[in-house]
mmCIF file of C-alpha atoms (C1' of nucleotides) in Angstrom:
data_model
loop_
_atom_site.group_PDB
_atom_site.id
_atom_site.type_symbol
_atom_site.label_atom_id
_atom_site.label_comp_id
_atom_site.label_asym_id
_atom_site.label_seq_id
_atom_site.Cartn_x
_atom_site.Cartn_y
_atom_site.Cartn_z
ATOM 1 C CA MET N 1023 5.850 24.164 11.493
ATOM 2 C CA GLY N 1024 4.037 20.441 12.102
ATOM 3 C CA THR N 1025 1.445 18.074 12.997
ATOM 4 C CA PRO N 1026 -2.080 20.065 13.240
ATOM 5 C CA LEU N 1027 -3.149 20.535 17.350
ATOM 6 C CA PRO N 1028 -6.274 18.737 18.325
ATOM 7 C CA ARG N 1029 -7.774 22.240 19.564
ATOM 8 C CA ASP N 1030 -7.712 25.556 17.796
ATOM 9 C CA PRO N 1031 -5.087 27.730 19.545
ATOM 10 C CA ILE N 1032 -6.754 30.654 18.646
ATOM 11 C CA ALA N 1033 -10.035 29.828 19.935
ATOM 12 C CA ASP N 1034 -8.241 28.744 23.049
ATOM 13 C CA ALA N 1035 -6.610 32.182 24.072
ATOM 14 C CA GLN N 1036 -10.528 33.609 23.929
ATOM 15 C CA ARG N 1037 -11.519 31.190 26.142
ATOM 16 C CA ASN N 1038 -8.543 32.256 28.240
ATOM 17 C CA TRP N 1039 -9.014 35.814 27.891
ATOM 18 C CA GLU N 1040 -12.867 36.053 28.013
ATOM 19 C CA ARG N 1041 -12.010 33.732 31.780
ATOM 20 C CA HIS N 1042 -10.074 36.513 33.068
ATOM 21 C CA GLY N 1043 -12.740 39.081 32.614
ATOM 22 C CA TRP N 1044 -11.741 40.044 28.901
ATOM 23 C CA GLY N 1045 -14.834 38.890 27.406
ATOM 24 C CA ASP N 1046 -15.342 42.280 25.680
ATOM 25 C CA VAL N 1047 -12.174 42.218 23.630
ATOM 26 C CA ALA N 1048 -12.393 38.534 23.608
ATOM 27 C CA ALA N 1049 -13.276 38.084 20.165
ATOM 28 C CA PRO N 1050 -10.994 40.920 18.316
ATOM 29 C CA MET N 1051 -8.375 39.935 20.095
ATOM 30 C CA ALA N 1052 -9.011 36.165 18.501
ATOM 31 C CA ALA N 1053 -9.911 38.184 14.821
ATOM 32 C CA ILE N 1054 -6.858 39.884 15.148
ATOM 33 C CA THR N 1055 -4.604 36.745 15.685
ATOM 34 C CA ALA N 1056 -6.478 34.524 13.767
ATOM 35 C CA ILE N 1057 -5.380 37.466 10.902
ATOM 36 C CA MET N 1058 -1.899 37.017 12.436
ATOM 37 C CA ARG N 1059 -1.795 33.772 11.505
ATOM 38 C CA THR N 1060 -3.531 33.151 8.499
ATOM 39 C CA GLN N 1061 -0.889 35.552 6.794
ATOM 40 C CA GLN N 1062 1.851 33.548 7.926
ATOM 41 C CA ILE N 1063 0.288 30.282 6.409
ATOM 42 C CA LEU N 1064 -0.637 32.648 3.353
ATOM 43 C CA LEU N 1065 3.165 33.641 2.820
ATOM 44 C CA ALA N 1066 4.254 30.113 3.616
ATOM 45 C CA ARG N 1067 2.460 28.812 0.304
ATOM 46 C CA ILE N 1068 3.760 32.137 -1.783
ATOM 47 C CA GLU N 1069 7.265 31.416 -1.032
ATOM 48 C CA THR N 1070 7.050 27.675 -1.686
ATOM 49 C CA VAL N 1071 5.705 28.533 -4.894
ATOM 50 C CA LEU N 1072 8.740 31.110 -5.874
ATOM 51 C CA LYS N 1073 11.336 29.411 -4.438
ATOM 52 C CA PRO N 1074 11.811 27.639 -8.094
ATOM 53 C CA PHE N 1075 11.432 31.010 -9.420
ATOM 54 C CA GLY N 1076 14.684 31.912 -7.084
ATOM 55 C CA LEU N 1077 12.538 34.459 -5.236
ATOM 56 C CA THR N 1078 10.876 36.009 -2.416
ATOM 57 C CA PHE N 1079 7.383 37.408 -1.924
ATOM 58 C CA ALA N 1080 9.418 41.301 -2.031
ATOM 59 C CA ARG N 1081 11.103 40.940 -4.389
ATOM 60 C CA TYR N 1082 7.842 39.185 -6.526
ATOM 61 C CA GLU N 1083 6.040 42.248 -5.360
ATOM 62 C CA LEU N 1084 8.387 44.561 -6.899
ATOM 63 C CA LEU N 1085 9.418 43.088 -9.893
ATOM 64 C CA ALA N 1086 4.852 42.748 -10.291
ATOM 65 C CA LEU N 1087 5.106 45.944 -9.226
ATOM 66 C CA LEU N 1088 7.012 47.558 -12.107
ATOM 67 C CA SER N 1089 5.615 44.978 -14.763
ATOM 68 C CA PHE N 1090 2.481 46.601 -14.321
ATOM 69 C CA ALA N 1091 4.022 50.079 -15.242
ATOM 70 C CA ARG N 1092 3.981 51.772 -18.116
ATOM 71 C CA SER N 1093 7.128 52.600 -18.812
ATOM 72 C CA GLY N 1094 8.613 49.524 -16.884
ATOM 73 C CA ALA N 1095 10.195 51.896 -14.467
ATOM 74 C CA LEU N 1096 9.588 53.371 -11.044
ATOM 75 C CA PRO N 1097 11.260 55.474 -8.776
ATOM 76 C CA MET N 1098 12.414 54.047 -5.275
ATOM 77 C CA ASN N 1099 10.131 56.298 -3.459
ATOM 78 C CA LYS N 1100 6.985 55.418 -5.448
ATOM 79 C CA ALA N 1101 7.447 51.701 -4.670
ATOM 80 C CA SER N 1102 7.690 52.075 -1.657
ATOM 81 C CA ALA N 1103 4.789 53.962 -1.152
ATOM 82 C CA LEU N 1104 2.469 52.389 -3.265
ATOM 83 C CA LEU N 1105 4.009 48.897 -1.682
ATOM 84 C CA GLN N 1106 3.732 50.121 1.985
ATOM 85 C CA VAL N 1107 7.263 48.907 3.100
ATOM 86 C CA HIS N 1108 9.886 51.202 4.478
ATOM 87 C CA PRO N 1109 12.432 52.289 1.714
ATOM 88 C CA THR N 1110 15.039 50.425 3.414
ATOM 89 C CA SER N 1111 13.251 47.097 2.459
ATOM 90 C CA VAL N 1112 12.647 48.783 -1.314
ATOM 91 C CA THR N 1113 16.940 48.829 -1.204
ATOM 92 C CA ASN N 1114 17.320 46.122 -0.037
ATOM 93 C CA ALA N 1115 14.978 44.060 -2.777
ATOM 94 C CA VAL N 1116 16.529 46.330 -4.714
ATOM 95 C CA ASP N 1117 20.005 45.529 -4.664
ATOM 96 C CA ARG N 1118 18.943 41.542 -4.533
ATOM 97 C CA LEU N 1119 16.897 41.829 -7.736
ATOM 98 C CA GLU N 1120 20.263 43.491 -9.851
ATOM 99 C CA LYS N 1121 22.443 41.359 -8.559
ATOM 100 C CA ALA N 1122 19.984 39.073 -10.279
ATOM 101 C CA ALA N 1123 19.629 41.073 -13.434
ATOM 102 C CA LEU N 1124 15.815 41.371 -13.046
ATOM 103 C CA VAL N 1125 16.038 44.886 -12.664
ATOM 104 C CA ALA N 1126 18.482 48.042 -13.261
ATOM 105 C CA ARG N 1127 18.911 51.317 -11.405
ATOM 106 C CA SER N 1128 19.355 54.048 -13.563
ATOM 107 C CA PRO N 1129 19.458 57.655 -12.557
ATOM 108 C CA HIS N 1130 15.911 59.683 -13.143
ATOM 109 C CA PRO N 1131 16.877 62.529 -15.945
ATOM 110 C CA THR N 1132 15.367 65.505 -14.424
ATOM 111 C CA ASP N 1133 15.684 65.102 -10.351
ATOM 112 C CA GLY N 1134 19.317 64.389 -9.552
ATOM 113 C CA ARG N 1135 17.597 62.656 -5.997
ATOM 114 C CA THR N 1136 16.024 59.614 -7.540
ATOM 115 C CA THR N 1137 16.936 56.796 -8.606
ATOM 116 C CA LEU N 1138 14.466 54.259 -11.328
ATOM 117 C CA ILE N 1139 14.233 50.772 -10.988
ATOM 118 C CA GLU N 1140 13.942 49.414 -14.020
ATOM 119 C CA LEU N 1141 12.480 45.829 -15.521
ATOM 120 C CA THR N 1142 15.473 44.422 -17.366
ATOM 121 C CA PRO N 1143 13.505 41.448 -20.063
ATOM 122 C CA GLU N 1144 15.049 38.879 -17.898
ATOM 123 C CA GLY N 1145 13.093 40.018 -14.667
ATOM 124 C CA ARG N 1146 9.537 40.812 -17.152
ATOM 125 C CA THR N 1147 9.852 36.939 -18.677
ATOM 126 C CA LEU N 1148 10.511 35.656 -14.783
ATOM 127 C CA ALA N 1149 7.920 38.145 -13.529
ATOM 128 C CA LYS N 1150 5.158 36.847 -15.802
ATOM 129 C CA LYS N 1151 6.175 33.091 -15.201
ATOM 130 C CA ALA N 1152 6.135 33.392 -10.866
ATOM 131 C CA THR N 1153 3.011 35.180 -11.157
ATOM 132 C CA ALA N 1154 1.373 32.316 -13.702
ATOM 133 C CA ALA N 1155 2.892 30.103 -10.896
ATOM 134 C CA LEU N 1156 0.814 31.542 -8.182
ATOM 135 C CA ASN N 1157 -2.535 32.289 -9.755
ATOM 136 C CA ALA N 1158 -2.459 29.071 -10.578
ATOM 137 C CA GLU N 1159 -1.530 27.565 -7.170
ATOM 138 C CA VAL N 1160 -2.456 29.862 -4.628
ATOM 139 C CA PHE N 1161 -4.995 32.680 -5.537
ATOM 140 C CA GLY N 1162 -6.703 29.874 -7.927
ATOM 141 C CA ASN N 1163 -6.874 27.959 -4.958
ATOM 142 C CA SER N 1164 -6.917 30.057 -1.681
ATOM 143 C CA GLY N 1165 -9.337 27.784 0.195
ATOM 144 C CA PHE N 1166 -11.395 31.244 0.331
ATOM 145 C CA GLY N 1167 -15.563 30.714 -1.136
ATOM 146 C CA PRO N 1168 -16.121 33.977 -3.000
ATOM 147 C CA ASP N 1169 -18.343 35.437 -0.753
ATOM 148 C CA ASP N 1170 -16.352 34.451 1.535
ATOM 149 C CA VAL N 1171 -13.477 36.533 -1.082
ATOM 150 C CA ASP N 1172 -15.641 39.881 -1.580
ATOM 151 C CA HIS N 1173 -16.462 40.032 2.550
ATOM 152 C CA LEU N 1174 -12.762 40.129 2.981
ATOM 153 C CA ILE N 1175 -12.354 42.363 0.253
ATOM 154 C CA ARG N 1176 -14.699 45.086 1.645
ATOM 155 C CA VAL N 1177 -14.188 45.194 5.040
ATOM 156 C CA LEU N 1178 -10.218 45.003 5.203
ATOM 157 C CA GLY N 1179 -11.039 47.303 2.468
ATOM 158 C CA THR N 1180 -12.321 49.497 4.796
ATOM 159 C CA PHE N 1181 -10.261 48.751 7.539
ATOM 160 C CA ARG N 1182 -7.419 49.784 5.277
ATOM 161 C CA ARG N 1183 -8.611 52.876 4.472
ATOM 162 C CA ASP N 1184 -9.696 54.050 8.150
ATOM 163 C CA ALA N 1185 -5.799 52.844 9.047
ATOM 164 C CA GLY N 1186 -4.874 56.053 6.601
ATOM 165 C CA ASP N 1187 -3.383 53.398 3.800
ATOM 166 C CA PHE N 1188 -5.701 55.511 1.354
ATOM 167 C CA THR N 1189 -8.097 57.959 0.814
ATOM 168 C CA GLU N 1190 -10.346 57.601 -2.320
ATOM 169 C CA GLU N 1191 -13.230 55.018 -2.837
ATOM 170 C CA MET S 1391 5.362 54.770 5.517
ATOM 171 C CA GLY S 1392 3.961 57.672 5.233
ATOM 172 C CA THR S 1393 0.728 59.680 3.894
ATOM 173 C CA PRO S 1394 -2.167 58.355 2.737
ATOM 174 C CA LEU S 1395 -1.629 56.894 -1.149
ATOM 175 C CA PRO S 1396 -4.795 58.630 -3.433
ATOM 176 C CA ARG S 1397 -6.146 55.594 -4.464
ATOM 177 C CA ASP S 1398 -6.441 51.629 -3.275
ATOM 178 C CA PRO S 1399 -3.213 50.380 -4.546
ATOM 179 C CA ILE S 1400 -4.710 46.869 -3.877
ATOM 180 C CA ALA S 1401 -7.637 47.469 -5.413
ATOM 181 C CA ASP S 1402 -5.480 48.910 -8.294
ATOM 182 C CA ALA S 1403 -3.720 45.290 -8.624
ATOM 183 C CA GLN S 1404 -6.850 43.915 -8.857
ATOM 184 C CA ARG S 1405 -7.768 45.998 -11.696
ATOM 185 C CA ASN S 1406 -4.317 45.376 -12.846
ATOM 186 C CA TRP S 1407 -4.678 41.267 -12.735
ATOM 187 C CA GLU S 1408 -8.294 41.787 -14.271
ATOM 188 C CA ARG S 1409 -6.651 43.837 -17.749
ATOM 189 C CA HIS S 1410 -4.067 41.149 -17.915
ATOM 190 C CA GLY S 1411 -6.833 38.514 -18.144
ATOM 191 C CA TRP S 1412 -6.654 36.798 -15.016
ATOM 192 C CA GLY S 1413 -10.111 38.208 -13.716
ATOM 193 C CA ASP S 1414 -10.802 34.724 -12.203
ATOM 194 C CA VAL S 1415 -8.712 35.239 -9.530
ATOM 195 C CA ALA S 1416 -7.694 38.854 -8.989
ATOM 196 C CA ALA S 1417 -10.325 38.124 -6.801
ATOM 197 C CA PRO S 1418 -8.885 35.807 -4.190
ATOM 198 C CA MET S 1419 -5.307 38.350 -5.041
ATOM 199 C CA ALA S 1420 -6.869 41.130 -3.759
ATOM 200 C CA ALA S 1421 -7.851 39.658 -0.569
ATOM 201 C CA ILE S 1422 -5.195 37.509 -0.153
ATOM 202 C CA THR S 1423 -3.589 40.668 0.062
ATOM 203 C CA ALA S 1424 -5.315 42.935 1.637
ATOM 204 C CA ILE S 1425 -4.927 39.943 4.885
ATOM 205 C CA MET S 1426 -0.899 40.101 4.184
ATOM 206 C CA ARG S 1427 -1.611 44.468 4.968
ATOM 207 C CA THR S 1428 -3.725 44.520 7.655
ATOM 208 C CA GLN S 1429 -1.088 42.006 9.249
ATOM 209 C CA GLN S 1430 1.321 44.470 8.719
ATOM 210 C CA ILE S 1431 -1.195 47.178 10.362
ATOM 211 C CA LEU S 1432 -1.855 45.602 13.263
ATOM 212 C CA LEU S 1433 1.327 44.356 13.880
ATOM 213 C CA ALA S 1434 3.129 48.067 13.938
ATOM 214 C CA ARG S 1435 -0.272 49.241 16.041
ATOM 215 C CA ILE S 1436 0.574 46.204 18.562
ATOM 216 C CA GLU S 1437 4.389 46.611 18.718
ATOM 217 C CA THR S 1438 3.926 50.174 19.812
ATOM 218 C CA VAL S 1439 2.177 49.674 22.683
ATOM 219 C CA LEU S 1440 4.016 46.705 23.385
ATOM 220 C CA LYS S 1441 6.993 49.111 23.247
ATOM 221 C CA PRO S 1442 6.716 50.720 26.596
ATOM 222 C CA PHE S 1443 7.257 47.052 27.711
ATOM 223 C CA GLY S 1444 10.045 46.426 26.458
ATOM 224 C CA LEU S 1445 8.491 43.400 24.276
ATOM 225 C CA THR S 1446 7.502 42.755 20.930
ATOM 226 C CA PHE S 1447 4.580 40.657 19.874
ATOM 227 C CA ALA S 1448 6.708 37.089 19.884
ATOM 228 C CA ARG S 1449 7.806 37.637 23.368
ATOM 229 C CA TYR S 1450 4.594 38.884 24.319
ATOM 230 C CA GLU S 1451 3.148 36.072 22.796
ATOM 231 C CA LEU S 1452 5.048 33.786 24.560
ATOM 232 C CA LEU S 1453 4.473 35.536 28.180
ATOM 233 C CA ALA S 1454 0.704 35.481 27.918
ATOM 234 C CA LEU S 1455 0.867 31.790 26.371
ATOM 235 C CA LEU S 1456 2.276 30.848 29.874
ATOM 236 C CA SER S 1457 0.527 33.153 31.887
ATOM 237 C CA PHE S 1458 -2.234 30.871 31.042
ATOM 238 C CA ALA S 1459 -0.328 27.523 31.634
ATOM 239 C CA ARG S 1460 -1.336 26.182 35.233
ATOM 240 C CA SER S 1461 2.150 25.994 36.409
ATOM 241 C CA GLY S 1462 2.986 29.383 34.993
ATOM 242 C CA ALA S 1463 5.688 26.608 32.725
ATOM 243 C CA LEU S 1464 5.429 24.995 29.629
ATOM 244 C CA PRO S 1465 7.882 22.897 27.343
ATOM 245 C CA MET S 1466 9.479 24.702 24.592
ATOM 246 C CA ASN S 1467 8.226 22.289 22.022
ATOM 247 C CA LYS S 1468 5.129 22.735 23.285
ATOM 248 C CA ALA S 1469 5.113 26.931 23.454
ATOM 249 C CA SER S 1470 6.815 25.986 20.012
ATOM 250 C CA ALA S 1471 3.682 24.373 18.712
ATOM 251 C CA LEU S 1472 0.657 26.339 20.446
ATOM 252 C CA LEU S 1473 2.656 29.701 19.314
ATOM 253 C CA GLN S 1474 2.651 28.236 15.208
ATOM 254 C CA VAL S 1475 5.571 28.988 14.856
ATOM 255 C CA HIS S 1476 9.475 27.374 13.980
ATOM 256 C CA PRO S 1477 11.589 26.335 17.545
ATOM 257 C CA THR S 1478 14.101 28.075 16.347
ATOM 258 C CA SER S 1479 11.709 31.394 17.155
ATOM 259 C CA VAL S 1480 11.084 30.465 20.506
ATOM 260 C CA THR S 1481 14.439 29.566 21.391
ATOM 261 C CA ASN S 1482 15.470 33.170 20.277
ATOM 262 C CA ALA S 1483 12.814 34.508 22.476
ATOM 263 C CA VAL S 1484 13.242 32.465 25.284
ATOM 264 C CA ASP S 1485 17.027 33.917 25.494
ATOM 265 C CA ARG S 1486 15.297 37.045 25.312
ATOM 266 C CA LEU S 1487 12.843 37.134 27.849
ATOM 267 C CA GLU S 1488 15.438 35.022 30.103
ATOM 268 C CA LYS S 1489 18.366 37.857 29.608
ATOM 269 C CA ALA S 1490 15.339 40.357 30.768
ATOM 270 C CA ALA S 1491 14.256 37.826 33.562
ATOM 271 C CA LEU S 1492 10.964 37.572 32.245
ATOM 272 C CA VAL S 1493 10.845 33.969 31.777
ATOM 273 C CA ALA S 1494 13.499 31.308 33.194
ATOM 274 C CA ARG S 1495 14.740 27.844 31.739
ATOM 275 C CA SER S 1496 14.843 24.344 33.788
ATOM 276 C CA PRO S 1497 15.275 21.131 33.018
ATOM 277 C CA HIS S 1498 12.598 18.491 32.646
ATOM 278 C CA PRO S 1499 11.995 16.067 36.080
ATOM 279 C CA THR S 1500 11.802 13.889 33.887
ATOM 280 C CA ASP S 1501 12.937 14.391 30.026
ATOM 281 C CA GLY S 1502 16.523 14.983 29.719
ATOM 282 C CA ARG S 1503 15.252 16.594 26.310
ATOM 283 C CA THR S 1504 13.272 18.765 27.521
ATOM 284 C CA THR S 1505 13.480 22.026 28.233
ATOM 285 C CA LEU S 1506 11.201 23.878 30.847
ATOM 286 C CA ILE S 1507 9.968 27.545 30.445
ATOM 287 C CA GLU S 1508 8.376 29.544 33.333
ATOM 288 C CA LEU S 1509 7.359 32.982 34.126
ATOM 289 C CA THR S 1510 9.358 34.572 36.803
ATOM 290 C CA PRO S 1511 7.385 37.052 39.083
ATOM 291 C CA GLU S 1512 7.984 40.112 36.956
ATOM 292 C CA GLY S 1513 7.078 38.372 33.888
ATOM 293 C CA ARG S 1514 3.491 37.450 35.033
ATOM 294 C CA THR S 1515 3.694 40.656 36.241
ATOM 295 C CA LEU S 1516 4.682 42.169 32.689
ATOM 296 C CA ALA S 1517 2.228 40.070 31.203
ATOM 297 C CA LYS S 1518 -0.450 41.186 32.756
ATOM 298 C CA LYS S 1519 0.523 44.959 32.288
ATOM 299 C CA ALA S 1520 1.159 43.887 28.851
ATOM 300 C CA THR S 1521 -2.159 42.159 27.677
ATOM 301 C CA ALA S 1522 -4.357 45.807 29.908
ATOM 302 C CA ALA S 1523 -2.577 47.710 27.496
ATOM 303 C CA LEU S 1524 -3.164 45.661 24.026
ATOM 304 C CA ASN S 1525 -6.608 45.431 25.773
ATOM 305 C CA ALA S 1526 -7.624 49.074 25.819
ATOM 306 C CA GLU S 1527 -5.525 50.377 23.229
ATOM 307 C CA VAL S 1528 -5.697 47.673 20.388
ATOM 308 C CA PHE S 1529 -8.499 45.126 20.702
ATOM 309 C CA GLY S 1530 -10.713 47.485 22.367
ATOM 310 C CA ASN S 1531 -9.838 49.711 19.196
ATOM 311 C CA SER S 1532 -9.377 47.551 16.372
ATOM 312 C CA GLY S 1533 -11.706 49.611 14.424
ATOM 313 C CA PHE S 1534 -13.692 45.904 12.806
ATOM 314 C CA GLY S 1535 -17.148 45.875 13.628
ATOM 315 C CA PRO S 1536 -19.223 43.130 16.033
ATOM 316 C CA ASP S 1537 -20.300 41.309 12.598
ATOM 317 C CA ASP S 1538 -17.224 41.869 11.180
ATOM 318 C CA VAL S 1539 -15.194 39.736 14.118
ATOM 319 C CA ASP S 1540 -17.350 37.466 13.871
ATOM 320 C CA HIS S 1541 -17.544 36.449 9.902
ATOM 321 C CA LEU S 1542 -13.527 36.572 10.304
ATOM 322 C CA ILE S 1543 -13.321 34.375 13.007
ATOM 323 C CA ARG S 1544 -15.399 32.259 11.368
ATOM 324 C CA VAL S 1545 -13.913 32.788 7.468
ATOM 325 C CA LEU S 1546 -10.200 32.238 8.899
ATOM 326 C CA GLY S 1547 -11.153 30.083 11.566
ATOM 327 C CA THR S 1548 -12.171 27.198 8.701
ATOM 328 C CA PHE S 1549 -9.063 28.648 6.651
ATOM 329 C CA ARG S 1550 -7.057 27.693 9.304
ATOM 330 C CA ARG S 1551 -8.224 24.320 9.810
ATOM 331 C CA ASP S 1552 -8.148 23.592 6.503
ATOM 332 C CA ALA S 1553 -4.586 24.649 6.065
ATOM 333 C CA GLY S 1554 -3.997 21.745 9.078
ATOM 334 C CA ASP S 1555 -3.770 23.956 12.053
ATOM 335 C CA PHE S 1556 -5.783 22.250 13.913
ATOM 336 C CA THR S 1557 -8.501 19.006 13.918
ATOM 337 C CA GLU S 1558 -11.240 19.410 16.252
ATOM 338 C CA GLU S 1559 -14.552 21.874 15.851
ATOM 339 C "C1'" DG H 1126 21.791 84.440 -4.720
ATOM 340 C "C1'" DC H 1127 22.025 81.282 -0.563
ATOM 341 C "C1'" DA H 1128 20.848 79.444 3.386
ATOM 342 C "C1'" DA H 1129 18.034 76.901 5.467
ATOM 343 C "C1'" DT H 1130 14.646 73.139 5.061
ATOM 344 C "C1'" DA H 1131 12.412 68.803 2.548
ATOM 345 C "C1'" DT H 1132 13.368 65.088 0.132
ATOM 346 C "C1'" DA H 1133 15.412 60.466 -1.638
ATOM 347 C "C1'" DC H 1134 18.457 57.393 -1.203
ATOM 348 C "C1'" DT H 1135 21.588 54.106 0.934
ATOM 349 C "C1'" DA H 1136 24.481 52.301 5.467
ATOM 350 C "C1'" DG H 1137 24.585 50.221 10.337
ATOM 351 C "C1'" DG H 1138 22.184 47.913 13.891
ATOM 352 C "C1'" DA H 1139 17.903 45.241 16.169
ATOM 353 C "C1'" DC H 1140 14.821 41.231 15.585
ATOM 354 C "C1'" DA H 1141 11.621 38.356 13.660
ATOM 355 C "C1'" DT H 1142 11.217 33.892 10.397
ATOM 356 C "C1'" DC H 1143 12.762 30.081 9.019
ATOM 357 C "C1'" DC H 1144 16.070 26.059 7.154
ATOM 358 C "C1'" DA H 1145 19.576 23.041 8.040
ATOM 359 C "C1'" DA H 1146 22.823 21.043 10.596
ATOM 360 C "C1'" DG H 1147 24.743 19.393 15.144
ATOM 361 C "C1'" DG H 1148 25.259 17.410 20.504
ATOM 362 C "C1'" DG H 1149 22.444 15.508 23.866
ATOM 363 C "C1'" DT H 1150 18.822 11.945 25.671
ATOM 364 C "C1'" DT H 1151 15.231 8.562 24.934
ATOM 365 C "C1'" DT H 1152 12.505 4.940 22.835
ATOM 366 C "C1'" DG H 1153 11.807 0.561 21.158
ATOM 367 C "C1'" DG H 1154 12.994 -3.147 17.489
ATOM 368 C "C1'" DA H 1155 16.385 -7.385 16.478
ATOM 369 C "C1'" DT Z 1402 21.044 -6.103 25.397
ATOM 370 C "C1'" DC Z 1403 21.554 -2.425 22.536
ATOM 371 C "C1'" DC Z 1404 22.256 -0.051 18.057
ATOM 372 C "C1'" DA Z 1405 19.566 3.015 14.958
ATOM 373 C "C1'" DA Z 1406 15.639 5.982 14.759
ATOM 374 C "C1'" DA Z 1407 13.057 9.361 16.246
ATOM 375 C "C1'" DC Z 1408 12.369 13.472 19.190
ATOM 376 C "C1'" DC Z 1409 14.612 17.539 21.132
ATOM 377 C "C1'" DC Z 1410 17.500 21.877 21.660
ATOM 378 C "C1'" DT Z 1411 21.225 24.882 20.061
ATOM 379 C "C1'" DT Z 1412 24.059 27.643 16.819
ATOM 380 C "C1'" DG Z 1413 24.948 29.842 12.506
ATOM 381 C "C1'" DG Z 1414 23.049 31.528 8.021
ATOM 382 C "C1'" DA Z 1415 19.877 33.965 4.920
ATOM 383 C "C1'" DT Z 1416 16.058 37.164 4.122
ATOM 384 C "C1'" DG Z 1417 13.388 41.020 4.712
ATOM 385 C "C1'" DT Z 1418 11.298 44.735 8.419
ATOM 386 C "C1'" DC Z 1419 12.300 48.664 10.691
ATOM 387 C "C1'" DC Z 1420 14.604 52.921 13.409
ATOM 388 C "C1'" DT Z 1421 18.126 55.791 13.173
ATOM 389 C "C1'" DA Z 1422 21.627 58.286 10.941
ATOM 390 C "C1'" DG Z 1423 24.161 60.267 7.063
ATOM 391 C "C1'" DT Z 1424 25.196 61.870 2.034
ATOM 392 C "C1'" DA Z 1425 23.513 63.910 -1.697
ATOM 393 C "C1'" DT Z 1426 20.447 66.624 -4.540
ATOM 394 C "C1'" DA Z 1427 15.694 70.030 -4.890
ATOM 395 C "C1'" DT Z 1428 13.217 73.585 -2.716
ATOM 396 C "C1'" DT Z 1429 11.902 77.235 -0.580
ATOM 397 C "C1'" DG Z 1430 12.293 81.921 1.677
ATOM 398 C "C1'" DC Z 1431 14.215 85.950 2.646
#
DNA sequence: GCAATATACTAGGACATCCAAGGGTTTGGA
DNA sequence: TCCAAACCCTTGGATGTCCTAGTATATTGC
């Protein structure tokens, strides 16, 4: 989107909230808005790195997930649950990955309702390359210090647990 | 997305990263993934609250921005810059808000290229109601403690500044 | 054993975001 | 003065996400 602004728009919003008598929720509003914007920035960086591989983040996440499965295959519903996205989003991603010959659909051996997503050799190779690129260019240069990283993992982990993402830990 | 998982999928991913020799970037990867997922959860909460008002978050943000402008009007390119989204996204939002009679387009008095977005009385009323609902149901119950909120604002603020969102502060 | 319920995937539609390209307006340098 | 470059907005296309059905297969309960 363009040139840097002279002032932080989220800090401005927080001041506006306070000015209108919503001081008690101005700070959480600012924190939440900052999370939204940070996500947008990070996603843009990731997509930029993945583009040369012909991948989007959604497709990469699926490839990476499969690459960690023992057999290199997962039922669609498992993938949907682990990636925490709607089943139709997985269908969409698999459609495109399959068209690119990076994954293949195969019927579940015992449950006729279930479809397995299987990594092809090309898919596995690409996942490895893409992961190396992301590690080098995004995760290795996140812009967060080690203490901030630990704090984010802890605070957001608690938040996600309280939100019902998972139970353990 | 259904039932809670028995284990934190992001913590699992972090372990997988470490197991594959990427221990040096496993933590930032987990932090970034957690930000993505947290954004997803927060967005879903916000959209749920806004739905009864016939608003989406993108449209609400534009209404709120206009409601804080002195004159209740802003050029489209200003809105695009302040909301930090692509100009076409603003066009899209204005199209729908205009159809709902919440904003109106008007020509800029001196610059023929520019279009002003103006809040209608109904738009201003709805923005007020929607803000009250969000404050009560989302920002007032964010799930983040006061210390965490302050920390998030500070850490993500630095991140956004370093990413080129703004210069001051 | 069979009907009712639950589960798994997919098709179609609504929205949002971005990019690329096009048409109109302004600005600025030759 | 005047034309090229810069700027503003919109259209069209690609992706992704979700929701609501609809179809097929499993499981459950009577």
